[in-house]
């Protein structure tokens, strides 16, 4: 009784918030509704007795993916009026995707009703006294180890892709801290004590900290005007 | 009595009382952590700290609470009202929610779920939402910058924290927090897994936005970060949330590495003291390290923080995880799965 009520409550909130993801006017609200939808999906997992999946859903999707999502969406500068005016244009594509997904779902469920025996094949028989964390581990690391490794490889490719896309060509343009060089630095190669005659002043061109080799070469190549007053501090940012 | 406790009404009442029995001590401890912080900082800076309200200034937390309650709540005109108040509530609510699975003695937990460690990890990773939502809903530059910093920081340190937890779980063979503590009967995990213990403690500092990783607040550069627009009780909720989170993280450190409610060495004079007292003593010890760090270290620069998280802790914890797994496999110490 209570389980049934809880199921309908969670399912209803899930559906409503999924609808709000699409229809909310503000994209930040959309992401927040998406997070609410994740939570309710996790609750449904819990009710189905899959507590490991529920927690992983919250940790991975809510705790990490959605945070980055929110991060990006908050910083976007979107013209809502323009976006809404093109709603008509995108409607057919969205509808087509939805219809295809619906048909596929019907096909799977319909298949079960046509051939009732196939429904039993969708689950692996495992001893009922084993916790579902251990069950998942056994299935994933024994029967499906190759698929599991392949999935890992796909993720690795995606990660390398992301790094390649974000790595900029002009490395010298951003300030980098080399901790080793800072630690290795001593007063001997940055300081020089000079006796200055009163009223004479001093110009010491050679005691400035040398520029890092890479950036120095690059800047020479680009032919920027030289900064004679560039004492000491890290080079590159001012250009 | 037993018959009554087995009815669904009885179970509801019992759960309610159990929840109060853990939330009330946590809140009292939280109030006195704020007092202890000021006293410890004062002692380390050769000052006196709060000493006017009550004996030794012991009623200072309550005076602060009353002051907060009677202040005016100011809502910025451009703020998103619902989200503006959702942020602090979420921060505090999540900090309290996590206590449901903390075992204070053998089998003494409100919810004895068998994925307790994952639950704690999930709840602590959600804490960032309170900060992000508050920063965005305030409609202020500084608050927003604080929120962005917080989001990047918490996501970075969660990864290495996850690896540390996996290492501990490998040695335990169960996700149940009760089993985690019982597995440390012979030796506390802080000894064989000492590097992981250090990484975990530093990550908890980053996760709770405490000094030296308190960049989301960064009062010298972005005023007060994400809660710059908050006043009165809304601000107090952030404050309470931060301290409750600190206590929670200390409890987590105690349970994962310092043997939870177990007495040191398990020998005679120590075992006379009951388990919950030991857990509280350990929590207080870890909390003292939080305060000590705050009094000692200057704030990290933002790129240094990111470098430490991604380039130092992540490879180190991954390496130690592989080493631990290899050692357990090699010597046949792998705990049997339940």
Coordinates of C-alpha atoms in Angstrom, one line a residue:
Chain A
X1 CA 0.0 0.0 0.0
X2 CA 2.6 2.5 1.1
X3 CA 5.0 1.2 -1.5
X4 CA 2.4 1.7 -4.2
X5 CA 1.7 5.3 -3.1
X6 CA 5.4 6.0 -2.9
X7 CA 5.9 4.6 -6.4
X8 CA 3.1 6.8 -7.9
X9 CA 4.4 9.9 -6.1
X10 CA 8.0 9.4 -7.3
X11 CA 6.8 8.5 -10.8
X12 CA 4.5 11.5 -11.0
X13 CA 7.2 13.9 -9.9
X14 CA 9.6 12.3 -12.3
X15 CA 7.3 12.8 -15.2
X16 CA 6.3 16.3 -14.3
X17 CA 9.9 17.4 -13.8
X18 CA 10.9 15.8 -17.0
X19 CA 8.2 17.8 -18.7
X20 CA 9.4 21.0 -17.0
X21 CA 13.0 20.3 -18.2
X22 CA 11.7 20.9 -21.8
X23 CA 9.1 23.6 -21.0
X24 CA 10.9 25.8 -18.4
X25 CA 11.6 29.3 -19.6
X26 CA 14.9 29.6 -17.9
X27 CA 17.6 27.1 -18.8
X28 CA 19.0 27.1 -15.2
X29 CA 15.5 26.0 -14.0
X30 CA 15.6 23.3 -16.7
X31 CA 18.8 21.9 -15.3
X32 CA 17.4 22.0 -11.7
X33 CA 14.3 20.2 -12.9
X34 CA 16.6 17.6 -14.6
X35 CA 18.3 17.1 -11.2
X36 CA 14.9 16.6 -9.5
X37 CA 14.1 14.0 -12.2
X38 CA 17.4 12.2 -11.5
X39 CA 16.5 12.1 -7.8
X40 CA 13.2 10.6 -8.4
X41 CA 14.6 8.0 -10.8
X42 CA 17.1 7.1 -8.0
X43 CA 14.1 6.7 -5.6
X44 CA 12.5 4.4 -8.1
X45 CA 15.7 2.3 -8.3
X46 CA 15.7 2.1 -4.5
X47 CA 12.1 0.9 -4.5
X48 CA 13.0 -1.8 -7.1
X49 CA 15.7 -3.0 -4.7
X50 CA 18.6 -1.7 -6.7
X51 CA 20.3 0.4 -4.0
X52 CA 23.7 0.4 -5.6
X53 CA 22.4 1.7 -8.9
X54 CA 20.4 4.4 -7.1
X55 CA 23.5 5.7 -5.2
X56 CA 25.6 5.6 -8.4
X57 CA 23.0 7.5 -10.2
X58 CA 23.0 10.2 -7.6
X59 CA 26.8 10.3 -7.3
X60 CA 27.6 10.3 -11.0
X61 CA 24.7 12.2 -12.6
X62 CA 23.6 14.5 -9.8
X63 CA 26.9 15.0 -8.0
X64 CA 29.2 15.4 -11.0
X65 CA 27.6 15.6 -14.4
X66 CA 24.7 17.9 -13.5
X67 CA 27.1 20.2 -11.6
X68 CA 29.2 20.7 -14.7
X69 CA 26.0 21.1 -16.7
X70 CA 24.8 23.8 -14.3
X71 CA 28.2 25.4 -14.4
X72 CA 28.0 25.8 -18.2
X73 CA 24.4 26.8 -18.5
X74 CA 24.8 29.5 -15.8
X75 CA 27.6 31.1 -17.8
X76 CA 25.7 31.0 -21.1
X77 CA 24.3 34.3 -22.5
X78 CA 21.2 33.1 -24.2
X79 CA 18.7 35.2 -26.1
X80 CA 15.5 33.5 -25.0
X81 CA 13.2 35.3 -27.4
X82 CA 15.3 34.1 -30.4
X83 CA 15.4 30.6 -29.0
X84 CA 11.6 30.5 -28.7
X85 CA 11.0 31.8 -32.2
X86 CA 12.9 28.8 -33.6
X87 CA 10.8 26.4 -31.6
X88 CA 8.6 25.7 -34.6
X89 CA 11.6 24.9 -36.7
X90 CA 13.0 22.3 -34.2
X91 CA 9.6 20.8 -33.4
X92 CA 9.5 18.2 -36.2
X93 CA 13.0 16.8 -35.4
X94 CA 12.2 16.5 -31.7
X95 CA 8.9 14.8 -32.4
X96 CA 10.6 12.4 -34.8
X97 CA 13.2 11.4 -32.2
X98 CA 10.4 10.9 -29.6
X99 CA 8.3 8.8 -31.9
X100 CA 11.3 6.6 -32.8
X101 CA 12.1 6.0 -29.1
X102 CA 8.4 5.3 -28.3
X103 CA 8.2 2.8 -31.2
X104 CA 11.4 1.0 -30.0
X105 CA 10.0 0.8 -26.4
X106 CA 6.7 -0.6 -27.8
X107 CA 8.7 -3.1 -29.8
X108 CA 10.6 -4.4 -26.8
X109 CA 7.6 -4.6 -24.5
X110 CA 5.5 -6.0 -27.3
X111 CA 8.1 -8.7 -28.0
X112 CA 7.7 -9.9 -24.4
X113 CA 4.0 -10.2 -24.7
X114 CA 4.3 -12.0 -28.1
X115 CA 6.8 -14.5 -26.7
X116 CA 6.4 -14.7 -23.0
X117 CA 9.4 -17.0 -22.6
X118 CA 11.8 -14.3 -23.7
X119 CA 10.9 -12.2 -20.6
X120 CA 12.7 -14.7 -18.4
X121 CA 15.8 -14.3 -20.5
X122 CA 16.3 -10.7 -19.7
X123 CA 17.5 -11.3 -16.2
X124 CA 20.5 -13.4 -15.2
X125 CA 19.6 -16.0 -12.6
X126 CA 21.7 -15.2 -9.5
X127 CA 21.4 -16.5 -5.9
X128 CA 18.8 -14.4 -4.1
X129 CA 20.9 -14.1 -0.9
X130 CA 23.7 -12.1 -2.6
X131 CA 23.6 -8.3 -2.3
X132 CA 23.0 -6.5 -5.5
X133 CA 26.4 -4.7 -5.3
X134 CA 28.1 -8.1 -5.3
X135 CA 25.7 -9.4 -8.0
X136 CA 26.6 -6.5 -10.3
X137 CA 30.3 -7.0 -9.6
X138 CA 30.1 -10.7 -10.5
X139 CA 28.2 -10.2 -13.7
X140 CA 30.3 -7.2 -14.9
X141 CA 33.7 -8.6 -14.1
X142 CA 33.1 -12.2 -15.2
X143 CA 30.5 -12.6 -18.0
X144 CA 30.8 -9.1 -19.5
X145 CA 34.4 -8.3 -18.8
X146 CA 35.2 -7.7 -22.5
X147 CA 32.3 -5.3 -22.9
X148 CA 33.2 -3.6 -19.7
X149 CA 36.8 -3.0 -20.9
X150 CA 35.5 -1.9 -24.3
X151 CA 33.3 0.7 -22.6
X152 CA 36.3 1.9 -20.6
X153 CA 38.2 2.3 -23.9
X154 CA 35.4 4.3 -25.4
X155 CA 35.5 6.6 -22.4
X156 CA 39.3 6.9 -22.7
X157 CA 39.0 8.0 -26.3
X158 CA 36.4 10.6 -25.3
X159 CA 38.7 11.9 -22.6
X160 CA 41.7 12.1 -25.0
X161 CA 39.4 13.9 -27.5
X162 CA 38.3 16.4 -24.8
X163 CA 42.0 17.1 -24.0
X164 CA 43.0 17.5 -27.6
X165 CA 40.1 19.9 -28.2
X166 CA 40.9 22.1 -25.2
X167 CA 44.7 22.2 -25.5
X168 CA 45.6 25.5 -27.1
X169 CA 48.3 26.0 -29.6
X170 CA 49.8 29.1 -28.1
X171 CA 51.1 27.6 -24.8
X172 CA 53.2 30.7 -24.1
X173 CA 50.2 33.0 -23.9
X174 CA 49.1 31.7 -20.5
X175 CA 51.0 32.1 -17.3
X176 CA 52.2 28.8 -15.9
X177 CA 53.7 28.2 -12.5
X178 CA 56.7 25.9 -12.5
X179 CA 57.0 24.9 -8.8
X180 CA 60.4 23.2 -9.4
X181 CA 61.9 26.4 -10.8
X182 CA 60.5 28.5 -8.0
X183 CA 62.0 26.2 -5.4
X184 CA 65.3 26.0 -7.2
X185 CA 65.6 29.8 -7.3
X186 CA 67.9 31.4 -4.7
X187 CA 68.9 34.9 -3.8
X188 CA 72.2 34.4 -5.7
X189 CA 70.5 34.5 -9.1
X190 CA 68.0 37.2 -8.5
X191 CA 69.6 39.6 -6.1
X192 CA 72.7 41.7 -6.4
X193 CA 73.9 44.2 -3.8
X194 CA 75.1 47.4 -5.4
X195 CA 76.9 50.3 -3.8
X196 CA 75.3 53.4 -5.3
X197 CA 76.9 56.8 -5.1
X198 CA 74.7 59.6 -3.8
X199 CA 72.8 61.3 -6.6
X200 CA 74.2 58.9 -9.3
X201 CA 71.5 56.2 -9.4
X202 CA 72.0 52.9 -11.1
X203 CA 70.9 51.1 -14.3
X204 CA 71.5 47.4 -14.1
X205 CA 70.2 45.8 -17.3
X206 CA 71.6 42.4 -16.5
X207 CA 70.0 41.6 -13.2
X208 CA 66.5 41.2 -14.4
X209 CA 65.1 37.7 -14.1
X210 CA 65.7 35.9 -17.5
X211 CA 62.6 35.1 -19.5
X212 CA 61.5 31.5 -19.8
X213 CA 63.2 30.1 -22.9
X214 CA 60.1 29.0 -24.7
X215 CA 58.1 32.2 -24.4
X216 CA 61.2 34.3 -25.0
X217 CA 61.8 32.6 -28.3
X218 CA 58.1 32.8 -29.3
X219 CA 57.8 36.4 -28.5
X220 CA 60.9 37.2 -30.4
X221 CA 59.5 35.3 -33.4
X222 CA 56.2 37.2 -33.3
X223 CA 58.0 40.5 -33.2
X224 CA 56.2 42.1 -30.3
X225 CA 57.6 45.4 -29.2
X226 CA 60.0 44.9 -26.4
X227 CA 59.1 45.8 -22.8
X228 CA 62.1 47.3 -21.2
X229 CA 60.3 47.9 -17.9
X230 CA 59.3 44.3 -17.5
X231 CA 61.0 43.7 -14.2
X232 CA 60.9 40.4 -12.5
X233 CA 57.3 39.3 -12.7
X234 CA 56.1 36.4 -14.9
X235 CA 56.2 37.1 -18.6
X236 CA 53.5 36.8 -21.2
X237 CA 50.3 37.9 -19.6
X238 CA 50.6 41.6 -20.4
X239 CA 51.0 41.1 -24.2
Chain B
X1 CA 5.6 -2.2 24.8
X2 CA 7.3 -4.4 22.2
X3 CA 4.0 -5.1 20.6
X4 CA 3.4 -1.3 20.3
X5 CA 6.8 -0.8 18.8
X6 CA 6.1 -3.3 16.1
X7 CA 3.1 -1.5 14.7
X8 CA 3.7 1.0 11.9
X9 CA 2.8 3.9 14.2
X10 CA 5.3 2.6 16.8
X11 CA 8.0 2.3 14.2
X12 CA 7.3 5.9 13.1
X13 CA 7.6 7.2 16.6
X14 CA 10.7 5.2 17.3
X15 CA 12.4 6.4 14.1
X16 CA 11.5 10.0 15.0
X17 CA 13.0 9.6 18.5
X18 CA 16.1 8.0 17.0
X19 CA 16.5 10.9 14.6
X20 CA 16.2 13.4 17.4
X21 CA 18.7 11.4 19.4
X22 CA 21.3 12.0 16.7
X23 CA 20.4 15.5 15.4
X24 CA 20.2 17.2 18.9
X25 CA 23.8 16.1 19.9
X26 CA 25.1 17.1 16.5
X27 CA 23.5 20.5 16.7
X28 CA 24.8 21.1 20.2
X29 CA 28.3 19.9 19.1
X30 CA 27.9 22.3 16.1
X31 CA 27.1 25.3 18.4
X32 CA 30.2 24.5 20.5
X33 CA 32.4 24.0 17.4
X34 CA 31.9 27.6 16.6
X35 CA 32.8 28.5 20.1
X36 CA 35.8 26.2 20.1
X37 CA 37.0 27.6 16.8
X38 CA 37.1 31.1 18.2
X39 CA 38.8 30.0 21.4
X40 CA 41.4 27.9 19.5
X41 CA 42.1 30.6 17.0
X42 CA 42.4 33.1 19.8
X43 CA 44.8 30.9 21.8
X44 CA 47.0 30.4 18.7
X45 CA 47.0 34.2 18.1
X46 CA 47.6 35.0 21.8
X47 CA 44.2 36.5 22.3
X48 CA 41.4 35.6 24.7
X49 CA 38.5 34.9 22.4
X50 CA 34.9 35.1 23.6
X51 CA 34.9 35.5 27.4
X52 CA 32.0 37.8 28.3
X53 CA 28.7 35.9 27.8
X54 CA 28.5 33.2 30.6
X55 CA 31.4 31.5 32.3
X56 CA 34.4 31.4 30.0
X57 CA 32.1 32.8 27.3
X58 CA 30.3 29.4 27.1
X59 CA 26.9 31.0 26.2
X60 CA 28.4 32.9 23.2
X61 CA 26.9 30.5 20.6
X62 CA 23.4 31.1 22.0
X63 CA 23.9 34.8 22.0
X64 CA 25.0 34.6 18.4
X65 CA 22.0 32.5 17.5
X66 CA 19.6 35.0 19.1
X67 CA 21.3 37.9 17.3
X68 CA 20.9 36.1 14.0
X69 CA 17.2 35.4 14.5
X70 CA 16.4 39.0 15.2
X71 CA 18.2 40.5 12.3
X72 CA 16.4 41.5 9.1
X73 CA 16.3 39.2 6.1
X74 CA 17.3 41.2 3.1
X75 CA 16.4 39.8 -0.4
X76 CA 18.2 41.5 -3.3
X77 CA 15.7 43.0 -5.7
X78 CA 17.1 41.1 -8.7
X79 CA 17.2 37.7 -6.9
X80 CA 15.3 34.7 -7.8
X81 CA 13.3 34.4 -4.6
X82 CA 12.5 30.6 -4.5
X83 CA 16.0 29.6 -5.3
X84 CA 17.5 32.3 -3.0
X85 CA 16.0 30.5 0.0
X86 CA 16.3 27.0 -1.4
X87 CA 20.1 27.4 -1.4
X88 CA 20.7 27.7 2.4
X89 CA 18.0 25.2 3.2
X90 CA 19.6 22.7 0.9
X91 CA 23.0 23.2 2.4
X92 CA 21.8 22.7 6.0
X93 CA 19.3 20.0 5.1
X94 CA 21.9 17.8 3.3
X95 CA 24.4 18.3 6.1
X96 CA 21.9 16.8 8.6
X97 CA 20.5 14.2 6.2
X98 CA 23.8 12.4 6.0
X99 CA 23.8 11.5 9.7
X100 CA 21.1 8.9 9.1
X101 CA 23.7 6.2 8.3
X102 CA 26.5 7.1 10.8
X103 CA 27.0 4.2 13.2
X104 CA 27.7 5.5 16.8
X105 CA 28.1 2.0 18.2
X106 CA 27.9 -1.5 17.0
X107 CA 24.6 -1.6 15.1
X108 CA 23.5 1.9 16.4
X109 CA 22.5 3.7 13.3
X110 CA 19.1 5.0 12.2
X111 CA 19.4 3.4 8.8
X112 CA 21.6 0.3 8.6
X113 CA 21.7 0.3 4.8
X114 CA 24.3 -1.9 3.0
X115 CA 25.5 0.9 0.7
X116 CA 26.2 3.3 3.6
X117 CA 29.5 4.6 2.3
X118 CA 28.0 5.4 -1.1
X119 CA 25.1 7.2 0.6
X120 CA 27.6 9.4 2.5
X121 CA 29.6 10.0 -0.6
X122 CA 26.4 10.9 -2.6
X123 CA 25.1 13.3 0.1
X124 CA 28.5 15.0 0.5
X125 CA 28.7 15.5 -3.3
X126 CA 25.3 17.1 -3.3
X127 CA 26.4 19.8 -0.9
X128 CA 27.8 21.9 -3.8
X129 CA 24.2 22.6 -5.0
X130 CA 23.4 24.7 -2.0
X131 CA 26.4 26.9 -2.9
X132 CA 25.8 27.0 -6.6
X133 CA 22.1 27.8 -6.3
X134 CA 22.7 30.5 -3.7
X135 CA 25.4 32.1 -5.9
X136 CA 23.3 32.1 -9.0
X137 CA 20.0 33.2 -7.3
X138 CA 21.7 36.2 -5.5
X139 CA 22.1 37.9 -8.9
X140 CA 25.5 39.3 -7.8
X141 CA 28.9 39.1 -9.5
X142 CA 30.8 38.1 -6.3
X143 CA 28.3 35.5 -5.3
X144 CA 28.4 34.0 -8.7
X145 CA 32.2 33.9 -8.8
X146 CA 32.1 32.2 -5.4
X147 CA 29.6 29.6 -6.7
X148 CA 31.7 28.8 -9.8
X149 CA 34.8 28.4 -7.7
X150 CA 33.0 26.1 -5.4
X151 CA 31.6 24.0 -8.2
X152 CA 35.0 23.4 -9.8
X153 CA 36.7 22.8 -6.4
X154 CA 34.2 20.3 -5.0
X155 CA 34.1 18.3 -8.2
X156 CA 37.9 18.1 -8.3
X157 CA 38.4 16.8 -4.8
X158 CA 35.5 14.4 -4.9
X159 CA 37.4 12.2 -7.4
X160 CA 40.4 11.6 -5.2
X161 CA 38.1 11.2 -2.2
X162 CA 36.2 8.5 -4.1
X163 CA 39.5 6.6 -4.8
X164 CA 40.4 6.8 -1.1
X165 CA 37.0 5.4 -0.2
X166 CA 37.4 2.6 -2.7
X167 CA 40.8 1.7 -1.2
X168 CA 39.2 1.4 2.3
X169 CA 36.3 -0.6 0.8
X170 CA 38.8 -3.0 -0.8
X171 CA 40.2 -3.7 2.7
X172 CA 36.7 -4.1 4.2
X173 CA 34.8 -6.1 1.5
X174 CA 31.5 -4.4 2.3
X175 CA 29.8 -1.0 1.7
X176 CA 28.1 -1.1 5.1
X177 CA 29.6 1.5 7.6
X178 CA 29.1 -1.0 10.5
X179 CA 31.3 -3.5 8.7
X180 CA 33.9 -0.8 7.9
X181 CA 34.4 -0.1 11.6
X182 CA 34.4 -3.8 12.6
X183 CA 37.1 -4.5 10.0
X184 CA 39.4 -2.2 12.0
X185 CA 39.2 -4.3 15.2
X186 CA 42.9 -5.4 14.8
X187 CA 44.4 -2.3 13.2
X188 CA 42.9 1.1 12.4
X189 CA 43.1 1.9 8.7
X190 CA 45.0 5.1 9.3
X191 CA 48.2 3.0 9.9
X192 CA 48.4 0.7 6.8
X193 CA 46.7 3.4 4.6
X194 CA 48.5 6.4 6.1
X195 CA 49.0 8.3 2.8
X196 CA 45.4 7.8 1.9
X197 CA 44.4 9.1 5.4
X198 CA 46.4 12.3 4.7
X199 CA 44.8 12.7 1.2
X200 CA 41.4 12.1 2.6
X201 CA 41.8 14.7 5.4
X202 CA 43.0 17.4 3.0
X203 CA 40.2 16.5 0.5
X204 CA 37.7 16.9 3.3
X205 CA 39.1 20.4 4.0
X206 CA 38.5 21.2 0.3
X207 CA 35.1 19.6 0.3
X208 CA 33.8 21.6 3.3
X209 CA 35.3 24.9 1.8
X210 CA 37.5 25.3 4.9
X211 CA 40.7 27.2 5.1
X212 CA 43.2 26.9 3.4
X213 CA 40.8 26.0 0.6
X214 CA 38.1 28.5 1.4
X215 CA 38.2 30.2 -2.0
X216 CA 34.5 30.1 -2.5
X217 CA 34.3 32.6 0.4
X218 CA 37.6 34.4 -0.3
X219 CA 36.8 37.5 1.7
X220 CA 39.9 39.4 0.5
X221 CA 39.1 39.0 -3.2
X222 CA 35.4 38.3 -3.6
X223 CA 34.0 39.8 -0.4
X224 CA 32.3 36.7 1.0
X225 CA 31.7 34.7 -2.1
X226 CA 28.4 32.8 -2.5
X227 CA 26.7 34.2 0.7
X228 CA 27.6 37.8 0.2
X229 CA 23.9 38.7 -0.3
X230 CA 22.6 36.7 2.7
X231 CA 21.6 38.0 6.1
X232 CA 20.0 36.9 9.3
X233 CA 18.7 33.3 9.4
X234 CA 19.5 32.5 5.7
X235 CA 23.1 33.4 6.5
X236 CA 22.9 31.4 9.7
X237 CA 21.8 28.3 7.8
X238 CA 24.9 28.5 5.6
X239 CA 27.0 28.9 8.7
X240 CA 25.3 25.9 10.5
X241 CA 25.6 23.9 7.3
X242 CA 29.3 24.5 7.1
X243 CA 29.9 23.5 10.7
X244 CA 27.6 20.5 10.5
X245 CA 29.5 19.4 7.4
X246 CA 32.7 19.7 9.2
X247 CA 31.5 17.5 12.0
X248 CA 30.1 15.0 9.4
X249 CA 33.5 14.9 7.6
X250 CA 35.2 14.4 10.9
X251 CA 32.8 11.5 11.7
X252 CA 33.6 10.1 8.2
X253 CA 37.3 10.3 8.8
X254 CA 36.9 8.7 12.2
X255 CA 34.8 5.8 10.8
X256 CA 36.9 5.2 7.7
X257 CA 40.4 5.5 9.3
X258 CA 40.3 5.9 13.1
X259 CA 38.2 2.8 14.0
X260 CA 34.9 4.6 14.6
X261 CA 33.5 3.6 18.1
X262 CA 36.4 1.1 18.8
X263 CA 38.6 1.8 21.7
X264 CA 42.3 2.1 20.9
X265 CA 44.2 -1.3 20.9
X266 CA 41.0 -2.9 22.3
X267 CA 42.7 -3.4 25.7
X268 CA 41.4 -3.0 29.3
X269 CA 41.4 0.5 30.6
X270 CA 40.3 1.9 27.2
X271 CA 37.4 -0.5 26.7
X272 CA 35.8 0.7 30.0
X273 CA 34.8 3.9 28.2
X274 CA 31.7 3.2 26.0
X275 CA 31.9 3.3 22.2
X276 CA 29.9 6.5 21.5
X277 CA 32.2 8.5 23.8
X278 CA 35.2 7.2 21.8
X279 CA 33.6 8.2 18.5
X280 CA 32.9 11.7 19.9
X281 CA 36.5 12.0 21.1
X282 CA 37.8 11.1 17.7
X283 CA 35.4 13.5 16.0
X284 CA 36.6 16.3 18.3
X285 CA 40.3 15.4 17.6
X286 CA 39.7 15.6 13.8
X287 CA 37.8 18.9 14.3
X288 CA 40.8 20.3 16.2
X289 CA 42.9 19.5 13.2
X290 CA 40.4 21.5 11.1
X291 CA 40.8 24.5 13.4
X292 CA 44.6 24.1 13.6
X293 CA 44.9 24.1 9.8
X294 CA 42.8 27.3 9.7
X295 CA 45.1 29.1 12.2
X296 CA 48.3 27.9 10.5
X297 CA 48.1 28.0 6.7
X298 CA 47.5 30.9 4.3
X299 CA 44.8 30.5 1.6
X300 CA 45.8 28.6 -1.5
X301 CA 45.8 30.3 -4.9
X302 CA 43.1 29.0 -7.2
X303 CA 45.4 27.4 -9.8
X304 CA 47.4 25.8 -7.0
X305 CA 44.2 24.3 -5.6
X306 CA 43.3 22.8 -8.9
X307 CA 46.9 21.6 -9.5
X308 CA 46.9 19.8 -6.1
X309 CA 43.6 18.1 -6.7
X310 CA 44.1 16.9 -10.3
X311 CA 47.8 16.6 -10.7
X312 CA 48.9 15.4 -7.2
X313 CA 46.1 13.8 -5.3
X314 CA 44.4 12.0 -8.2
X315 CA 47.5 10.1 -9.5
X316 CA 48.6 9.5 -6.0
X317 CA 45.4 8.0 -4.8
X318 CA 45.0 6.0 -8.0
X319 CA 48.5 4.6 -7.6
X320 CA 47.9 3.7 -3.9
X321 CA 44.6 2.1 -4.9
X322 CA 46.3 -0.2 -7.4
X323 CA 49.1 -1.0 -4.9
X324 CA 46.6 -1.9 -2.2
X325 CA 44.6 -4.1 -4.5
X326 CA 47.8 -5.8 -5.7
X327 CA 49.0 -6.3 -2.1
X328 CA 45.7 -7.7 -1.0
X329 CA 45.7 -10.1 -4.0
X330 CA 49.3 -11.1 -3.6
X331 CA 49.1 -12.0 0.1
X332 CA 45.6 -13.4 -0.1
X333 CA 44.2 -10.9 2.4
X334 CA 41.2 -10.1 0.2
X335 CA 38.1 -10.1 2.5
X336 CA 35.5 -12.6 1.4
X337 CA 32.5 -10.9 -0.3
X338 CA 29.3 -11.3 1.7

